[in-house]
XYZ file of C-alpha atoms in Angstrom:
456
model
C 0.000 0.000 0.000
C 2.853 2.342 0.929
C 4.618 1.525 -2.299
C 1.484 2.417 -4.307
C 1.248 5.830 -2.551
C 4.919 6.507 -3.206
C 4.498 5.629 -6.888
C 1.413 7.857 -7.107
C 3.295 10.784 -5.555
C 6.209 10.223 -7.956
C 3.914 10.215 -11.044
C 2.107 13.355 -9.849
C 5.448 15.042 -9.306
C 6.607 14.251 -12.828
C 3.266 15.453 -14.220
C 3.588 18.765 -12.362
C 7.097 19.276 -13.729
C 5.866 18.616 -17.295
C 2.904 20.965 -16.849
C 5.164 23.728 -15.535
C 7.548 23.238 -18.460
C 4.725 23.452 -20.998
C 3.231 26.483 -19.263
C 6.461 28.525 -19.360
C 6.113 31.636 -21.513
C 8.001 31.594 -24.843
C 10.146 34.689 -25.432
C 8.987 36.669 -28.435
C 12.512 36.828 -29.874
C 12.758 33.022 -30.040
C 9.427 32.764 -31.865
C 10.525 35.398 -34.387
C 13.836 33.587 -34.854
C 12.059 30.290 -35.587
C 9.741 31.991 -38.085
C 12.748 33.506 -39.861
C 14.791 30.315 -39.896
C 12.012 28.053 -41.227
C 11.847 29.589 -44.731
C 15.648 29.795 -44.860
C 15.858 26.108 -43.969
C 13.237 25.282 -46.630
C 15.180 27.280 -49.255
C 18.410 25.543 -48.267
C 16.757 22.142 -48.385
C 15.333 22.937 -51.807
C 18.727 24.034 -53.084
C 20.339 20.823 -51.886
C 17.589 18.693 -53.418
C 17.789 20.610 -56.714
C 21.522 19.928 -56.948
C 21.652 16.835 -54.793
C 23.986 14.904 -57.103
C 26.745 17.472 -56.378
C 26.211 17.472 -52.609
C 27.494 13.995 -51.736
C 26.094 12.408 -48.585
C 24.199 15.596 -47.692
C 22.443 15.512 -51.062
C 21.493 11.859 -50.711
C 20.131 12.542 -47.223
C 18.130 15.495 -48.563
C 16.605 13.331 -51.275
C 15.672 10.697 -48.678
C 13.932 13.342 -46.534
C 12.149 14.832 -49.564
C 10.776 11.398 -50.463
C 9.256 10.721 -47.034
C 5.728 11.946 -48.031
C 5.769 9.732 -51.138
C 6.982 6.782 -49.096
C 4.204 7.238 -46.526
C 1.602 7.649 -49.285
C 2.841 4.474 -51.001
C 2.421 2.472 -47.785
C -1.357 2.997 -47.940
C -1.821 2.665 -51.702
C -2.608 -0.671 -53.310
C 0.168 -1.853 -55.634
C -2.444 -3.122 -58.100
C -2.494 -0.932 -61.275
C -6.234 -0.211 -61.170
C -7.759 1.877 -63.964
C -9.661 4.857 -62.608
C -11.729 5.682 -65.699
C -14.952 4.263 -67.070
C -15.142 0.874 -68.809
C -17.502 -1.994 -69.504
C -17.775 -4.364 -66.558
C -16.516 -7.762 -67.712
C -15.183 -10.805 -65.893
C -11.428 -11.218 -65.978
C -9.780 -13.904 -68.082
C -9.848 -15.267 -71.609
C -12.763 -15.769 -74.000
C -12.711 -16.609 -77.718
C -14.851 -16.982 -80.792
C -15.513 -20.753 -80.973
C -15.353 -20.564 -84.757
C -11.759 -19.289 -84.751
C -8.572 -20.962 -83.521
C -5.368 -19.033 -82.960
C -2.260 -21.227 -83.051
C -0.102 -18.566 -81.393
C 0.765 -17.594 -77.822
C 0.733 -14.318 -75.922
C 3.281 -13.317 -73.306
C 1.433 -11.117 -70.807
C 2.196 -9.415 -67.469
C -1.040 -9.225 -65.437
C -1.257 -8.277 -61.770
C -2.070 -11.372 -59.689
C -4.344 -10.370 -56.769
C -3.573 -13.603 -54.909
C 0.179 -13.101 -55.052
C -0.266 -9.300 -54.692
C 2.240 -8.669 -57.480
C 2.593 -8.884 -61.249
C 3.582 -12.138 -62.915
C 4.395 -13.136 -66.497
C 2.216 -15.762 -68.169
C 2.623 -17.657 -71.407
C -0.953 -17.836 -72.683
C -1.920 -20.480 -75.245
C -4.388 -18.712 -77.510
C -6.156 -21.791 -78.841
C -7.831 -22.241 -75.447
C -6.630 -19.413 -73.190
C -4.646 -21.738 -70.938
C -1.682 -20.245 -69.059
C 0.863 -22.970 -69.806
C 3.566 -21.367 -67.700
C 3.704 -18.633 -65.049
C 6.919 -16.773 -64.279
C 7.381 -15.177 -60.852
C 10.658 -13.282 -61.337
C 12.739 -12.481 -58.265
C 12.916 -8.749 -58.967
C 13.913 -8.003 -55.390
C 17.160 -9.914 -56.016
C 17.915 -7.627 -58.961
C 16.995 -4.514 -56.986
C 19.222 -5.612 -54.095
C 22.221 -5.212 -56.409
C 21.184 -1.716 -57.505
C 23.442 1.107 -56.311
C 22.322 4.178 -58.258
C 20.648 7.201 -56.662
C 18.298 9.328 -58.729
C 15.646 11.954 -58.285
C 13.626 10.097 -60.943
C 12.963 6.930 -58.987
C 13.864 4.982 -55.881
C 14.149 1.365 -57.017
C 13.900 -0.122 -53.536
C 10.769 1.883 -52.712
C 9.005 2.108 -56.090
C 10.007 -1.041 -57.983
C 9.932 -3.892 -55.481
C 8.156 -7.155 -56.338
C 4.753 -5.744 -55.352
C 5.087 -2.645 -57.566
C 7.235 -3.803 -60.478
C 4.984 -4.194 -63.525
C 7.400 -6.460 -65.466
C 7.295 -4.382 -68.635
C 7.370 -5.910 -72.135
C 8.853 -9.302 -71.239
C 11.227 -10.719 -73.835
C 11.305 -14.535 -74.012
C 14.651 -15.933 -75.157
C 15.296 -19.295 -76.821
C 16.282 -21.019 -73.553
C 13.014 -20.060 -71.849
C 14.529 -17.190 -69.862
C 13.022 -13.698 -69.610
C 14.482 -10.202 -69.862
C 12.526 -7.621 -67.861
C 12.552 -4.129 -66.330
C 10.156 -1.424 -65.173
C 12.029 1.895 -65.112
C 14.467 -0.157 -63.072
C 17.525 -2.360 -63.589
C 17.406 -4.599 -66.658
C 17.464 -8.238 -65.571
C 17.353 -11.736 -66.984
C 15.605 -14.586 -65.137
C 15.394 -18.290 -65.873
C 12.056 -20.013 -66.477
C 11.684 -20.568 -62.725
C 12.170 -16.892 -61.885
C 15.759 -17.136 -60.620
C 17.934 -14.105 -61.338
C 20.669 -14.803 -63.901
C 22.070 -11.270 -64.198
C 21.081 -7.656 -63.697
C 22.332 -4.408 -65.214
C 21.944 -1.384 -62.971
C 20.227 1.761 -64.193
C 16.824 3.007 -65.360
C 15.680 0.870 -68.316
C 12.232 1.687 -69.689
C 9.501 0.709 -72.169
C 10.302 -1.765 -74.982
C 12.845 -4.586 -75.040
C 13.756 -6.027 -78.444
C 16.393 -8.428 -79.751
C 18.312 -7.434 -82.865
C 19.540 -9.671 -85.700
C 22.909 -10.218 -83.955
C 21.220 -11.389 -80.732
C 21.956 -8.217 -78.778
C 19.178 -6.339 -76.991
C 17.974 -2.797 -77.654
C 16.303 -1.053 -74.706
C 15.464 2.594 -73.933
C 17.729 3.808 -71.123
C 17.434 6.877 -68.925
C 20.471 8.208 -67.101
C 19.800 8.246 -63.317
C 21.704 11.540 -63.163
C 21.239 13.503 -66.431
C 24.270 14.278 -68.558
C 22.611 17.063 -70.500
C 24.208 20.340 -69.299
C 22.108 22.852 -67.392
C 19.017 20.717 -66.788
C 17.377 19.807 -63.495
C 18.109 16.590 -61.647
C 14.802 15.016 -62.704
C 15.369 15.594 -66.444
C 14.590 12.502 -68.534
C 17.892 12.016 -70.348
C 16.632 9.274 -72.674
C 19.129 7.137 -74.573
C 19.361 4.159 -76.905
C 21.090 1.263 -75.129
C 22.590 -1.873 -76.642
C 23.022 -4.779 -74.210
C 24.486 -8.234 -74.756
C 22.421 -11.327 -73.855
C 24.910 -11.812 -71.006
C 24.088 -8.437 -69.498
C 26.985 -6.269 -70.680
C 26.238 -2.664 -71.624
C 27.738 -2.340 -75.115
C 26.573 1.083 -76.288
C 24.608 4.092 -75.037
C 23.589 6.902 -77.391
C 21.753 9.881 -75.899
C 18.701 11.134 -77.807
C 19.729 14.767 -77.254
C 23.074 14.051 -78.913
C 21.466 12.077 -81.766
C 19.174 15.008 -82.584
C 22.025 17.524 -82.251
C 24.298 15.460 -84.490
C 21.621 15.292 -87.184
C 20.616 18.954 -87.146
C 17.311 18.274 -85.368
C 17.941 19.769 -81.924
C 15.402 22.466 -82.799
C 12.640 19.879 -82.418
C 13.032 20.060 -78.649
C 15.169 23.125 -77.971
C 12.645 25.288 -79.821
C 9.972 24.452 -77.235
C 9.428 25.510 -73.601
C 11.590 23.562 -71.158
C 10.049 20.351 -69.834
C 11.561 17.514 -67.833
C 10.465 14.875 -70.370
C 11.055 16.320 -73.853
C 11.632 13.037 -75.766
C 9.986 10.041 -74.055
C 11.683 7.309 -76.067
C 9.224 4.393 -75.820
C 10.172 1.956 -78.587
C 13.303 0.786 -80.357
C 12.485 -1.556 -83.249
C 15.499 -3.196 -84.951
C 15.369 -4.150 -88.615
C 15.874 -7.912 -88.891
C 16.539 -7.809 -92.672
C 17.438 -5.308 -95.373
C 14.652 -3.161 -96.822
C 14.367 -0.500 -99.486
C 15.092 2.285 -97.002
C 17.044 0.494 -94.283
C 19.526 -2.276 -93.791
C 19.668 -5.062 -91.241
C 20.517 -3.670 -87.805
C 19.039 -0.193 -88.351
C 16.582 1.019 -85.718
C 13.178 2.681 -85.785
C 12.844 5.011 -82.789
C 9.557 6.292 -81.351
C 9.803 9.599 -79.448
C 6.345 10.050 -77.981
C 6.605 13.627 -76.761
C 7.745 14.843 -80.164
C 5.208 12.632 -82.025
C 8.309 11.592 -83.972
C 9.303 8.338 -85.681
C 12.931 8.204 -86.849
C 14.983 5.631 -88.753
C 18.410 5.528 -87.121
C 21.655 3.813 -88.093
C 23.622 3.147 -84.877
C 26.804 2.257 -86.796
C 27.140 5.815 -88.116
C 24.987 7.801 -85.691
C 22.892 9.133 -88.566
C 19.122 9.573 -88.872
C 18.156 8.287 -92.320
C 14.485 9.329 -92.264
C 12.101 10.953 -89.824
C 8.485 12.051 -89.661
C 6.271 13.888 -87.171
C 2.601 12.876 -87.368
C -0.062 12.104 -88.406
C 0.309 10.012 -85.234
C 0.081 11.813 -81.884
C 1.972 10.562 -78.806
C 2.440 7.183 -80.456
C 3.851 3.840 -79.294
C 4.968 0.541 -80.791
C 6.570 0.754 -84.208
C 6.563 -2.530 -86.196
C 8.233 -3.307 -89.524
C 5.712 -4.895 -91.905
C 7.771 -5.541 -95.067
C 10.654 -3.923 -96.952
C 9.046 -0.461 -97.140
C 6.144 -0.201 -94.657
C 5.842 0.248 -90.911
C 2.904 0.250 -88.510
C 2.519 2.720 -85.640
C 0.160 2.475 -82.655
C -1.287 5.984 -82.610
C -2.614 6.988 -79.202
C -4.306 9.917 -80.984
C -4.014 11.902 -77.757
C -5.072 15.523 -77.465
C -2.865 17.550 -75.140
C -3.736 20.901 -73.608
C -6.734 19.451 -71.771
C -6.840 19.212 -67.956
C -6.095 15.478 -67.948
C -5.316 14.906 -71.639
C -7.728 12.734 -73.598
C -7.943 10.444 -76.609
C -9.543 11.990 -79.679
C -12.326 9.406 -79.959
C -10.236 6.245 -80.194
C -6.710 4.998 -80.830
C -5.544 3.926 -84.280
C -3.095 1.451 -85.791
C -1.624 3.267 -88.752
C 0.403 1.902 -91.666
C 2.964 4.214 -93.235
C 4.542 3.533 -96.631
C 8.029 5.048 -96.851
C 8.085 4.679 -100.641
C 4.889 6.621 -101.348
C 4.649 8.697 -98.175
C 1.039 7.574 -97.687
C -0.442 6.715 -94.301
C -3.545 4.525 -93.931
C -5.651 3.228 -91.053
C -6.721 -0.342 -92.009
C -8.218 -1.162 -88.587
C -10.133 2.115 -88.204
C -13.565 0.468 -88.071
C -12.385 -2.092 -85.534
C -10.919 0.518 -83.167
C -14.091 2.605 -83.383
C -16.465 -0.352 -82.948
C -14.597 -1.624 -79.872
C -13.928 1.856 -78.444
C -10.229 1.203 -77.934
C -8.862 4.307 -76.254
C -5.863 4.007 -73.971
C -4.566 7.480 -73.211
C -1.029 6.252 -72.527
C 1.013 3.267 -73.688
C -0.768 0.723 -75.920
C 0.437 -1.927 -78.369
C -0.528 -2.900 -81.903
C 0.824 -6.018 -83.628
C -0.318 -6.707 -87.224
C -0.757 -10.443 -87.791
C -0.794 -12.631 -90.935
C -4.194 -12.643 -92.617
C -5.027 -9.044 -91.786
C -5.895 -9.263 -88.083
C -4.020 -7.399 -85.354
C -3.348 -7.995 -81.662
C -4.212 -4.820 -79.777
C -3.421 -3.994 -76.167
C -5.522 -1.296 -74.524
C -2.967 -0.971 -71.750
C -4.600 1.254 -69.143
C -7.953 -0.532 -69.385
C -6.334 -3.985 -69.158
C -7.793 -5.333 -72.410
C -5.960 -7.475 -74.983
C -7.723 -8.603 -78.158
C -7.168 -10.170 -81.544
C -9.282 -8.117 -83.907
C -10.206 -8.135 -87.583
C -10.092 -4.838 -89.516
C -13.875 -4.632 -89.200
C -13.795 -5.144 -85.443
C -14.661 -8.840 -85.027
C -12.971 -10.140 -81.868
C -11.302 -13.518 -82.404
C -10.413 -13.671 -78.712
C -10.260 -11.344 -75.726
C -8.286 -11.235 -72.487
C -9.397 -8.975 -69.624
C -7.114 -8.140 -66.703
C -9.527 -7.718 -63.785
C -10.002 -8.830 -60.191
C -12.969 -10.796 -58.826
C -14.974 -7.550 -58.529
C -14.360 -6.885 -62.256
C -12.144 -3.912 -61.498
C -9.752 -3.450 -64.407
C -5.992 -3.525 -63.927
C -3.450 -2.342 -66.480
C -1.430 -4.722 -68.602
C 2.277 -4.231 -69.315
C 2.935 -4.625 -73.025
C 1.995 -8.093 -74.242
C 3.946 -9.838 -76.984
C 2.564 -12.192 -79.653
C 4.592 -15.393 -80.159
C 4.345 -17.508 -83.322
C 5.289 -21.196 -82.974
C 6.918 -21.136 -86.415
C 9.469 -18.517 -85.320
C 9.379 -18.706 -81.521
C 9.008 -22.486 -81.197
C 12.252 -23.172 -79.239
C 11.466 -20.469 -76.666
C 7.893 -21.720 -76.229
C 9.031 -25.328 -75.891
C 11.756 -24.471 -73.354
C 9.206 -22.584 -71.268
C 6.503 -25.238 -71.348
C 8.907 -28.047 -70.403
C 10.712 -26.121 -67.630
C 10.740 -28.002 -64.319
C 10.348 -25.687 -61.367
C 10.002 -26.885 -57.788
């Protein structure tokens, strides 16, 4: 009993001391000093963050502090890439026209609500069966990453839960090459990391005729003089299948070298002037290109350019009629296709001008046509950003409406041969991440190696 009274007296004593401390008057001079120092501290912090890459450890610490609000916000946000716009409510999964059989496969990267992360699936299109599911160990690749950048924090933004596994490339041995504005990495069929290449690799991944990979690359710290630390210094990167960085060619330097710097320097300054989103290598000689040349898609200039990496020269270029386009494909020796987002800028949230288009441009005549116009209109395909369009033999095309999580094989008139919807059990749509069509006649070894892989 005596001990309880002593403890009660001790607690009351501590409470009285705290109350007296809180009740002490604050001198006016100290309040004024704090009010003066706060904006100075904010200005100093901003200066360090703006030039953090030159400030060493202090700069890195400033960046970490500046990212705290984003980190806290991310803790409460679902990693699932839900689409916030309007769409037709449909159950997730695969459906097909029973009168049509597709002998091909699709390599897709849907978000798996059960695993709470994205996976890569090899989808057999004759029946919609996922014959293999990859669960790449992206955290192992991120663990090796050492770069610091104001553009992204790999460990916070691109962990397994948030990495969207963009545009998976399936190699002949059944392994995958992946990224998501993150290190480029190769995984075996069971998801084990084989190698990783540090840096910010983005958008498309394609294999050239010599077996090397072409991937858009963004310098973590920009090399363009006089720009801010979050400038998107986009570049064309050549990588060996073993993960060695063989060549990096900055878009700003390519345009400067070819007398085209005016295309971006003649505009108001923006952090993302180029937005390189596709590098398409020529696999054979054509009338206007030779094997190994590259078609480049610069979304924010609405520009398609034919580039020869051996010489650093642009052989041909064109702005429009596409607007903020994606996904260039080579159709024959003189024609290309372009997925035209047909986006109108200058609106509060941007918007698609009715629907997307898959255009065909003839370099010999200069004509541009829209063979699938009726199909895009009939199916109201309208992804504001991203999107894929793959012309197929016989006149059909595989179209990915990325933001709305819809992948279809469509005739020019709009008949759907099959449809895949990325959605959860409540039919809420989730974005896809750049599907790839695989043909057994050309991709047979890769398909076979994947299907027969033994994973414990």
